[in-house]
């Protein structure tokens, strides 16, 4: 879980705690608590405490953002009042302060949360002592999403000051409540009992499912469940009996003065014992398969518990054997070696007896387990009505006949299909198809003719362009000759050389000397 997720989880815990407390305070008024009115006020004591702790945290962190994300900033004051003299007087009978305690430095530095310490609890109580007398609480309830340390939990029975109640969150969704002994005997203790009976039952079933392997072998004792759930043994036993009514495969068994719960592989068909079963038991008739399986399962559970005790004894003896072997090897004198050897010989004799006893228990468990397995399989098959072989054969033959008939009908329908098209309509369709082909050929011919004419026009244009280019070349040559003779390059048409023979004579005549231009030597 990332640090941001951890802060969000603890903020969610804070909202849940305050919501549960408010709902509980409202629901217990008028009869169950010595008050008929509860006034809810928000304070700023815990917000100031979180700001102070953040100011001590270094590392260049954004303290404003951390404060917005940090849990433990809410502080609630609940004033319980009681009406007197027909509502003319409403004195305050109790002032309760509620808040959530978190480790600000650990959350700010991305470290996993630890249980709230004794110093954190004392700091929270000291801050409430600085309030005005009208706002000082008569009782304080502090909650922690990570629980409280043993030293902090010991503060609930301290002398002096307001009564202290500590509520730690559990991983299974429950609450660990530590309250002073005097408060446990008063009606105010109901205010901190957040869990309903159904919620406790769901937690019990959750823990039983977590211990499914032990539940099916030697069972789970009430003492173990009480330690896992943080509830008294009497409450756990009542929840176990309720769970047995909800789930018929769960049963209870008393072994050596301790009650344990186990699970049978074959429960009764109904949720409760029927009248006929009670009559059969009174008449001492043979038990039903489910009853027989239940008896065998209880017998196996007892043997499993005995085997568990023998295994613990066996582990102790084997550990002692290894210790004696080491002592014998390290012995310095023969007398000490003989002493260790004598103890080791007696120990190994006892070890062999215990192993033989464990082997007997193992064989008994194997025999009983095999019988339970076979009876369970037979009864499960009996309880599930299945078709008989002749019914299966008859249904298979009828199904095969129906499928064959359907296949024959499908083949016949494909062979005798009648066309819905008349001869006249077919002729019209052929004429339309021929018309389509004629239109396509005409369009193809028109496209070819257009392409030919465009090619001829392009060739003529290319020839005309070639002639123009040659004429332009002749004119440029004539202009160059005129500039050599001294005539202007851009003269009129009358001054240009005539075409034909005269023009040729003028071009081939010798150039006359210019008197104004000196000749080159």
Coordinates of C-alpha atoms in Angstrom, one line a residue:
X1 CA 0.0 0.0 0.0
X2 CA 1.4 3.4 -1.0
X3 CA 1.7 6.2 1.5
X4 CA -1.1 8.1 -0.1
X5 CA -3.3 5.1 0.1
X6 CA -2.4 4.7 3.8
X7 CA -3.4 8.3 4.5
X8 CA -6.6 7.8 2.6
X9 CA -7.3 4.6 4.5
X10 CA -6.8 6.2 7.9
X11 CA -9.0 9.2 6.9
X12 CA -11.7 6.7 5.9
X13 CA -11.3 5.1 9.3
X14 CA -11.7 8.5 11.0
X15 CA -14.9 9.2 9.1
X16 CA -16.2 5.7 9.9
X17 CA -15.4 6.1 13.6
X18 CA -17.1 9.5 14.0
X19 CA -20.1 8.3 12.0
X20 CA -20.5 5.2 14.1
X21 CA -20.2 7.2 17.3
X22 CA -22.8 9.7 16.2
X23 CA -25.3 7.0 15.1
X24 CA -24.7 5.2 18.4
X25 CA -25.2 8.3 20.5
X26 CA -28.4 9.2 18.7
X27 CA -29.8 5.7 18.8
X28 CA -29.3 5.2 22.5
X29 CA -31.1 8.3 23.7
X30 CA -34.4 8.1 25.5
X31 CA -34.1 5.1 27.7
X32 CA -30.8 3.4 27.2
X33 CA -28.6 6.3 28.3
X34 CA -29.2 8.7 31.2
X35 CA -29.7 11.5 28.7
X36 CA -32.3 12.5 26.1
X37 CA -30.4 14.9 24.0
X38 CA -27.0 15.0 22.4
X39 CA -25.4 18.2 21.0
X40 CA -22.6 17.6 18.4
X41 CA -19.9 20.3 18.2
X42 CA -16.7 20.4 16.1
X43 CA -13.5 21.6 17.7
X44 CA -10.0 22.5 16.5
X45 CA -7.8 20.8 19.2
X46 CA -6.6 18.0 17.1
X47 CA -6.1 20.2 14.0
X48 CA -3.7 22.4 16.1
X49 CA -1.9 19.3 17.3
X50 CA -1.4 18.0 13.8
X51 CA -0.1 21.4 12.6
X52 CA 2.4 21.4 15.5
X53 CA 3.7 17.9 14.7
X54 CA 4.0 18.8 11.0
X55 CA 6.1 21.9 11.9
X56 CA 8.6 19.5 13.5
X57 CA 8.8 17.3 10.4
X58 CA 11.8 18.2 8.1
X59 CA 12.7 17.1 4.6
X60 CA 11.3 19.9 2.5
X61 CA 7.8 18.6 2.5
X62 CA 4.7 20.5 1.4
X63 CA 3.1 20.9 4.9
X64 CA -0.1 22.5 3.6
X65 CA -0.8 19.6 1.3
X66 CA 0.1 17.1 3.9
X67 CA -2.3 18.8 6.4
X68 CA -5.1 18.5 3.9
X69 CA -4.3 14.8 3.4
X70 CA -3.5 13.9 7.0
X71 CA -6.1 12.1 9.2
X72 CA -6.6 12.9 12.8
X73 CA -7.5 16.6 12.3
X74 CA -11.1 16.3 13.5
X75 CA -12.2 16.8 17.1
X76 CA -15.7 16.4 18.3
X77 CA -17.4 17.4 21.5
X78 CA -20.7 15.7 22.4
X79 CA -22.8 17.3 25.1
X80 CA -25.3 14.9 26.6
X81 CA -28.2 16.7 28.3
X82 CA -31.2 15.5 30.2
X83 CA -34.6 17.2 30.5
X84 CA -35.9 18.1 33.9
X85 CA -39.1 19.7 35.1
X86 CA -40.9 19.1 31.9
X87 CA -38.1 20.5 29.8
X88 CA -37.6 23.7 31.7
X89 CA -34.1 22.7 32.7
X90 CA -31.6 20.8 30.5
X91 CA -28.5 20.3 32.5
X92 CA -25.4 18.7 30.9
X93 CA -24.8 15.2 32.4
X94 CA -21.7 14.3 30.4
X95 CA -19.2 15.9 27.9
X96 CA -17.5 13.5 25.7
X97 CA -14.5 14.3 23.5
X98 CA -13.8 12.0 20.5
X99 CA -10.8 12.1 18.2
X100 CA -8.5 9.9 16.2
X101 CA -4.8 9.6 17.1
X102 CA -2.3 9.0 14.3
X103 CA 1.5 9.1 14.0
X104 CA 2.0 12.2 11.8
X105 CA 5.7 11.8 11.4
X106 CA 5.5 8.3 10.1
X107 CA 2.7 9.1 7.6
X108 CA 4.6 12.2 6.4
X109 CA 7.8 10.2 5.8
X110 CA 6.2 7.3 4.0
X111 CA 6.7 4.9 6.8
X112 CA 4.1 2.3 7.8
X113 CA 2.0 3.2 10.7
X114 CA 2.7 1.8 14.2
X115 CA 0.3 1.4 17.2
X116 CA -0.4 4.6 19.0
X117 CA 2.0 5.1 21.9
X118 CA 1.5 6.0 25.6
X119 CA 3.0 9.5 24.9
X120 CA 0.5 10.2 22.1
X121 CA -2.4 9.4 24.4
X122 CA -1.0 11.6 27.3
X123 CA -0.4 14.5 24.9
X124 CA -4.0 14.3 23.7
X125 CA -5.3 14.3 27.3
X126 CA -3.0 17.2 28.2
X127 CA -4.4 19.4 25.4
X128 CA -8.0 18.8 26.7
X129 CA -6.9 19.9 30.2
X130 CA -5.9 23.3 28.8
X131 CA -9.5 24.1 27.6
X132 CA -11.9 26.3 29.5
X133 CA -13.8 24.5 32.2
X134 CA -17.0 24.6 30.3
X135 CA -15.4 22.7 27.4
X136 CA -13.3 20.2 29.4
X137 CA -14.6 16.7 28.9
X138 CA -15.8 14.3 31.5
X139 CA -14.8 11.4 29.3
X140 CA -12.4 11.0 26.3
X141 CA -12.6 8.4 23.6
X142 CA -9.6 8.0 21.3
X143 CA -9.4 5.8 18.3
X144 CA -6.5 4.6 16.3
X145 CA -6.5 2.8 12.9
X146 CA -3.4 0.9 13.9
X147 CA -4.4 0.1 17.5
X148 CA -2.7 1.0 20.8
X149 CA 0.4 -0.2 22.5
X150 CA 0.1 -2.2 25.7
X151 CA 1.4 0.8 27.7
X152 CA -1.2 3.0 26.2
X153 CA -4.0 0.6 26.9
X154 CA -2.9 0.4 30.5
X155 CA -3.8 4.2 30.9
X156 CA -7.6 3.5 30.9
X157 CA -7.4 2.5 34.6
X158 CA -5.3 5.4 35.7
X159 CA -6.5 7.5 38.7
X160 CA -7.7 11.0 38.2
X161 CA -8.7 13.0 35.1
X162 CA -11.5 12.2 32.7
X163 CA -12.5 8.7 31.9
X164 CA -10.5 7.3 29.0
X165 CA -11.7 4.8 26.4
X166 CA -9.4 3.5 23.7
X167 CA -10.8 2.0 20.5
X168 CA -8.4 0.3 18.1
X169 CA -9.3 -0.8 14.6
X170 CA -8.9 -4.5 13.7
X171 CA -7.9 -6.1 10.4
X172 CA -11.2 -8.0 10.3
X173 CA -13.2 -4.9 10.6
X174 CA -13.9 -5.1 14.3
X175 CA -13.0 -2.9 17.3
X176 CA -10.7 -3.5 20.3
X177 CA -12.3 -1.5 23.1
X178 CA -10.4 -0.8 26.3
X179 CA -12.5 1.0 29.0
X180 CA -12.1 1.5 32.7
X181 CA -13.8 -1.1 35.0
X182 CA -16.2 1.5 36.5
X183 CA -17.4 2.4 33.0
X184 CA -18.0 -1.2 32.0
X185 CA -20.6 -1.5 34.8
X186 CA -22.5 1.7 33.7
X187 CA -25.0 2.1 30.8
X188 CA -22.5 4.4 29.0
X189 CA -20.5 1.4 27.9
X190 CA -23.2 0.7 25.3
X191 CA -22.1 3.9 23.5
X192 CA -18.8 2.2 22.4
X193 CA -20.4 -1.1 21.2
X194 CA -20.3 -0.2 17.5
X195 CA -20.8 -3.8 16.1
X196 CA -24.2 -5.3 15.7
X197 CA -24.9 -9.0 16.2
X198 CA -25.0 -9.6 12.5
X199 CA -21.6 -7.9 12.0
X200 CA -20.1 -10.0 14.7
X201 CA -21.5 -13.1 13.1
X202 CA -20.0 -12.2 9.8
X203 CA -16.6 -11.8 11.5
X204 CA -17.0 -15.2 13.2
X205 CA -17.7 -16.9 9.9
X206 CA -14.8 -15.1 8.3
X207 CA -12.4 -16.5 11.0
X208 CA -13.9 -20.0 10.7
X209 CA -13.3 -19.9 6.9
X210 CA -9.7 -18.8 7.5
X211 CA -9.2 -21.8 9.8
X212 CA -11.0 -24.2 7.4
X213 CA -8.2 -26.8 7.5
X214 CA -8.3 -27.0 11.4
X215 CA -12.1 -26.8 11.3
X216 CA -12.4 -30.0 9.3
X217 CA -9.8 -31.9 11.3
X218 CA -9.7 -31.2 15.1
X219 CA -12.0 -28.2 15.3
X220 CA -11.5 -24.7 16.6
X221 CA -12.0 -23.9 20.3
X222 CA -14.0 -21.1 21.7
X223 CA -10.9 -19.7 23.4
X224 CA -9.0 -19.4 20.1
X225 CA -12.0 -17.6 18.5
X226 CA -12.2 -15.2 21.4
X227 CA -8.6 -14.3 21.0
X228 CA -9.0 -13.8 17.3
X229 CA -12.1 -11.6 17.6
X230 CA -11.3 -9.8 20.8
X231 CA -14.6 -10.7 22.4
X232 CA -15.4 -12.5 25.7
X233 CA -15.9 -16.3 25.7
X234 CA -19.6 -16.1 26.5
X235 CA -20.3 -13.8 23.6
X236 CA -18.3 -16.1 21.2
X237 CA -20.2 -19.2 22.4
X238 CA -23.5 -17.5 21.7
X239 CA -22.3 -16.5 18.2
X240 CA -21.1 -20.0 17.5
X241 CA -24.5 -21.5 18.3
X242 CA -26.1 -18.9 16.1
X243 CA -23.7 -19.8 13.3
X244 CA -24.6 -23.5 13.7
X245 CA -28.2 -22.5 13.1
X246 CA -27.3 -20.5 10.0
X247 CA -24.9 -23.2 8.6
X248 CA -26.1 -26.8 9.4
X249 CA -22.7 -28.3 8.6
X250 CA -21.2 -26.5 11.7
X251 CA -21.4 -28.4 14.9
X252 CA -20.2 -28.0 18.5
X253 CA -18.3 -30.6 20.6
X254 CA -17.2 -30.5 24.2
X255 CA -13.8 -32.1 24.8
X256 CA -12.1 -32.1 28.2
X257 CA -14.2 -29.2 29.4
X258 CA -13.6 -27.0 26.4
X259 CA -16.2 -26.3 23.7
X260 CA -15.0 -26.4 20.1
X261 CA -16.7 -26.0 16.7
X262 CA -16.1 -28.3 13.8
X263 CA -17.6 -29.0 10.4
X264 CA -19.3 -32.2 9.1
X265 CA -19.1 -33.1 5.4
X266 CA -22.7 -34.3 5.4
X267 CA -25.2 -32.0 7.1
X268 CA -28.9 -32.7 7.7
X269 CA -31.2 -32.1 4.7
X270 CA -33.2 -29.6 6.7
X271 CA -31.9 -26.7 8.8
X272 CA -33.3 -28.1 12.0
X273 CA -34.2 -31.5 13.4
X274 CA -37.5 -32.7 12.1
X275 CA -40.3 -34.2 14.2
X276 CA -39.7 -37.6 12.7
X277 CA -36.0 -37.5 13.7
X278 CA -36.9 -36.7 17.2
X279 CA -39.4 -39.6 17.3
X280 CA -36.7 -41.9 15.8
X281 CA -34.3 -40.9 18.4
X282 CA -36.8 -41.5 21.2
X283 CA -37.6 -44.9 19.8
X284 CA -33.9 -45.7 19.5
X285 CA -34.2 -46.5 15.8
X286 CA -31.0 -46.8 13.7
X287 CA -29.6 -43.4 12.9
X288 CA -29.9 -41.8 9.5
X289 CA -26.7 -41.6 7.3
X290 CA -26.3 -37.9 8.1
X291 CA -26.5 -38.6 11.9
X292 CA -24.1 -41.5 11.5
X293 CA -21.7 -39.3 9.6
X294 CA -22.0 -36.6 12.3
X295 CA -21.3 -39.1 15.0
X296 CA -18.2 -40.4 13.1
X297 CA -17.0 -36.9 12.5
X298 CA -17.3 -36.1 16.2
X299 CA -15.4 -39.2 17.0
X300 CA -12.7 -38.3 14.5
X301 CA -12.5 -34.8 16.0
X302 CA -11.8 -36.2 19.5
X303 CA -9.1 -38.5 18.1
X304 CA -7.6 -35.7 16.2
X305 CA -7.4 -33.6 19.3
X306 CA -5.7 -36.5 21.2
X307 CA -3.3 -36.9 18.3
X308 CA -2.5 -33.2 18.4
X309 CA -1.7 -33.5 22.1
X310 CA 0.5 -36.6 21.4
X311 CA 2.3 -34.7 18.7
X312 CA 3.1 -31.9 21.1
X313 CA 4.4 -34.5 23.6
X314 CA 6.4 -36.2 20.8
X315 CA 8.0 -32.9 19.8
X316 CA 9.0 -32.2 23.4
X317 CA 10.6 -35.6 23.8
X318 CA 12.5 -35.3 20.5
X319 CA 13.9 -32.0 21.5
X320 CA 15.0 -33.4 24.9
X321 CA 16.6 -36.3 23.0
X322 CA 18.7 -34.0 20.9
X323 CA 19.7 -32.0 24.0
X324 CA 20.9 -35.2 25.8
X325 CA 22.8 -36.3 22.8
X326 CA 24.7 -33.0 22.7
X327 CA 25.4 -33.2 26.5
X328 CA 26.7 -36.8 26.1
X329 CA 29.0 -35.8 23.4
X330 CA 30.3 -32.8 25.4
X331 CA 30.6 -34.7 28.7
X332 CA 34.1 -34.6 30.1
X333 CA 34.0 -37.6 32.5
X334 CA 32.8 -41.2 32.1
X335 CA 30.4 -40.8 35.1
X336 CA 28.6 -37.9 33.4
X337 CA 28.4 -39.8 30.2
X338 CA 26.9 -42.8 31.9
X339 CA 24.4 -40.6 33.6
X340 CA 23.4 -39.0 30.3
X341 CA 23.3 -42.4 28.6
X342 CA 20.9 -43.7 31.3
X343 CA 18.5 -40.8 30.9
X344 CA 18.7 -41.1 27.1
X345 CA 17.8 -44.8 27.2
X346 CA 14.7 -44.1 29.4
X347 CA 13.8 -41.2 27.2
X348 CA 14.0 -43.3 24.0
X349 CA 11.8 -45.9 25.6
X350 CA 9.2 -43.3 26.3
X351 CA 9.7 -41.9 22.9
X352 CA 8.9 -45.2 21.3
X353 CA 5.7 -45.6 23.3
X354 CA 4.5 -42.2 22.4
X355 CA 5.3 -42.9 18.7
X356 CA 3.3 -46.1 18.9
X357 CA 0.4 -44.2 20.4
X358 CA 0.6 -41.6 17.7
X359 CA 0.6 -44.4 15.1
X360 CA -2.6 -45.9 16.6
X361 CA -4.3 -42.6 16.5
X362 CA -3.3 -42.1 12.9
X363 CA -4.7 -45.5 11.9
X364 CA -7.9 -44.9 13.7
X365 CA -8.3 -41.5 11.9
X366 CA -7.6 -43.2 8.6
X367 CA -10.3 -45.8 9.1
X368 CA -12.9 -43.4 10.3
X369 CA -12.1 -40.9 7.6
X370 CA -12.5 -43.6 4.9
X371 CA -15.9 -44.6 6.3
X372 CA -17.0 -41.0 6.4
X373 CA -15.9 -40.5 2.8
X374 CA -17.8 -43.5 1.5
X375 CA -21.0 -42.8 3.4
X376 CA -20.9 -39.1 2.3
X377 CA -20.5 -40.1 -1.3
X378 CA -23.3 -42.6 -1.1
X379 CA -25.7 -40.2 0.6
X380 CA -24.9 -37.4 -1.8
X381 CA -25.7 -39.7 -4.7
X382 CA -28.9 -40.8 -3.0
X383 CA -30.0 -37.2 -2.3
X384 CA -29.5 -36.2 -6.0
X385 CA -32.2 -37.9 -8.1
X386 CA -30.7 -39.1 -11.4
X387 CA -32.4 -40.8 -14.4
X388 CA -32.2 -44.6 -14.5
X389 CA -30.2 -46.5 -17.3
X390 CA -33.4 -47.5 -19.1
X391 CA -34.6 -43.9 -19.1
X392 CA -31.3 -42.8 -20.5
X393 CA -31.4 -45.5 -23.2
X394 CA -35.0 -44.6 -24.2
X395 CA -34.4 -40.9 -24.3
X396 CA -31.2 -41.4 -26.4
X397 CA -33.1 -43.6 -28.9
X398 CA -36.0 -41.1 -29.2
X399 CA -33.5 -38.2 -29.7
X400 CA -31.6 -40.1 -32.4
X401 CA -34.9 -40.9 -34.2
X402 CA -36.0 -37.3 -34.1
X403 CA -32.6 -36.1 -35.4
X404 CA -32.7 -38.6 -38.3
X405 CA -36.2 -37.6 -39.3
X406 CA -35.1 -34.0 -39.3
X407 CA -32.2 -34.8 -41.5
X408 CA -34.3 -36.7 -44.0
X409 CA -36.9 -33.8 -44.1
X410 CA -34.1 -31.3 -44.7
X411 CA -32.6 -33.3 -47.7
X412 CA -36.1 -33.7 -49.2
X413 CA -36.9 -30.0 -48.9
X414 CA -33.6 -29.2 -50.7
X415 CA -34.4 -31.6 -53.6
X416 CA -38.1 -30.6 -54.2
X417 CA -37.8 -26.9 -53.9
X418 CA -40.0 -25.1 -56.6
X419 CA -38.8 -22.0 -58.3
X420 CA -41.2 -19.0 -58.1
X421 CA -40.0 -17.5 -61.5
X422 CA -42.2 -17.7 -64.6
X423 CA -40.8 -18.2 -68.2
X424 CA -42.0 -14.8 -69.3
X425 CA -40.2 -13.1 -66.4
X426 CA -37.0 -15.0 -67.3
X427 CA -37.2 -13.8 -70.9
X428 CA -37.5 -10.2 -69.7
X429 CA -34.6 -10.6 -67.4
X430 CA -32.5 -11.9 -70.3
X431 CA -33.5 -8.9 -72.5
X432 CA -32.5 -6.5 -69.7
X433 CA -29.1 -8.2 -69.3
X434 CA -28.5 -7.9 -73.1
X435 CA -29.4 -4.3 -72.9
X436 CA -26.9 -3.8 -70.1
X437 CA -24.2 -5.4 -72.2
X438 CA -25.0 -3.3 -75.3
X439 CA -24.9 -0.1 -73.3
X440 CA -21.5 -1.1 -71.9
X441 CA -20.1 -1.8 -75.4
X442 CA -21.4 1.5 -76.8
X443 CA -19.8 3.4 -73.9
X444 CA -16.5 1.6 -74.5
X445 CA -16.5 2.5 -78.2
X446 CA -17.3 6.1 -77.5
X447 CA -14.4 6.3 -75.0
X448 CA -12.0 4.8 -77.6
X449 CA -13.1 7.3 -80.3
X450 CA -12.7 10.2 -78.0
X451 CA -9.2 9.0 -77.0
X452 CA -8.2 8.7 -80.8
X453 CA -9.3 12.2 -81.7
X454 CA -7.6 13.6 -78.7
X455 CA -4.3 11.9 -79.9
X456 CA -4.6 13.3 -83.4
X457 CA -5.2 16.8 -82.1
X458 CA -2.1 16.5 -79.9
X459 CA 0.1 15.4 -82.8
X460 CA -1.0 18.4 -85.0
X461 CA -0.4 20.8 -82.2
X462 CA 3.1 19.3 -81.7
X463 CA 3.9 19.8 -85.5
X464 CA 2.6 23.4 -85.5
X465 CA 4.7 24.1 -82.4
X466 CA 7.8 22.7 -84.2
X467 CA 7.3 24.9 -87.2
X468 CA 6.9 28.0 -85.0
X469 CA 10.0 27.2 -83.2
X470 CA 12.0 26.9 -86.5
X471 CA 10.6 30.3 -87.8
X472 CA 11.5 32.0 -84.6
X473 CA 15.1 30.6 -84.9
X474 CA 15.4 32.1 -88.4
X475 CA 14.2 35.5 -87.3
X476 CA 16.7 35.5 -84.4
X477 CA 19.5 34.7 -86.9
X478 CA 18.5 37.6 -89.2
X479 CA 18.4 40.0 -86.4
X480 CA 21.8 39.1 -85.4
X481 CA 23.1 39.7 -89.0
X482 CA 21.5 43.1 -89.1
X483 CA 23.2 44.1 -85.9
X484 CA 26.6 43.1 -87.5
X485 CA 25.8 45.4 -90.5
X486 CA 25.0 48.3 -88.3
X487 CA 21.3 48.3 -88.8
X488 CA 19.1 48.6 -85.7
X489 CA 18.0 45.3 -84.2
X490 CA 14.5 46.5 -83.8
X491 CA 13.8 48.0 -87.3
X492 CA 10.5 48.1 -89.1
X493 CA 9.4 45.5 -91.7
X494 CA 10.3 47.7 -94.6
X495 CA 13.9 48.0 -93.5
X496 CA 14.3 44.2 -93.2
X497 CA 15.8 42.1 -96.0
X498 CA 13.2 41.0 -98.6
X499 CA 12.5 37.4 -98.8
X500 CA 13.5 35.3 -101.7
X501 CA 16.5 35.8 -104.0
X502 CA 17.0 39.5 -103.0
X503 CA 17.3 38.6 -99.5
X504 CA 19.8 35.9 -100.3
X505 CA 21.9 38.3 -102.5
X506 CA 21.9 40.8 -99.7
X507 CA 23.1 38.2 -97.3
X508 CA 25.9 36.9 -99.5
X509 CA 27.2 40.4 -100.8
X510 CA 30.6 41.5 -99.4
X511 CA 30.5 44.0 -96.6
X512 CA 31.5 47.6 -97.5
X513 CA 34.0 49.4 -95.5
X514 CA 32.8 52.1 -93.2
X515 CA 34.8 55.4 -93.8
X516 CA 34.2 56.6 -90.3
X517 CA 35.6 53.4 -88.7
X518 CA 39.3 52.8 -89.0
X519 CA 40.2 49.5 -90.3
X520 CA 42.1 47.1 -88.3
X521 CA 45.7 46.8 -89.4

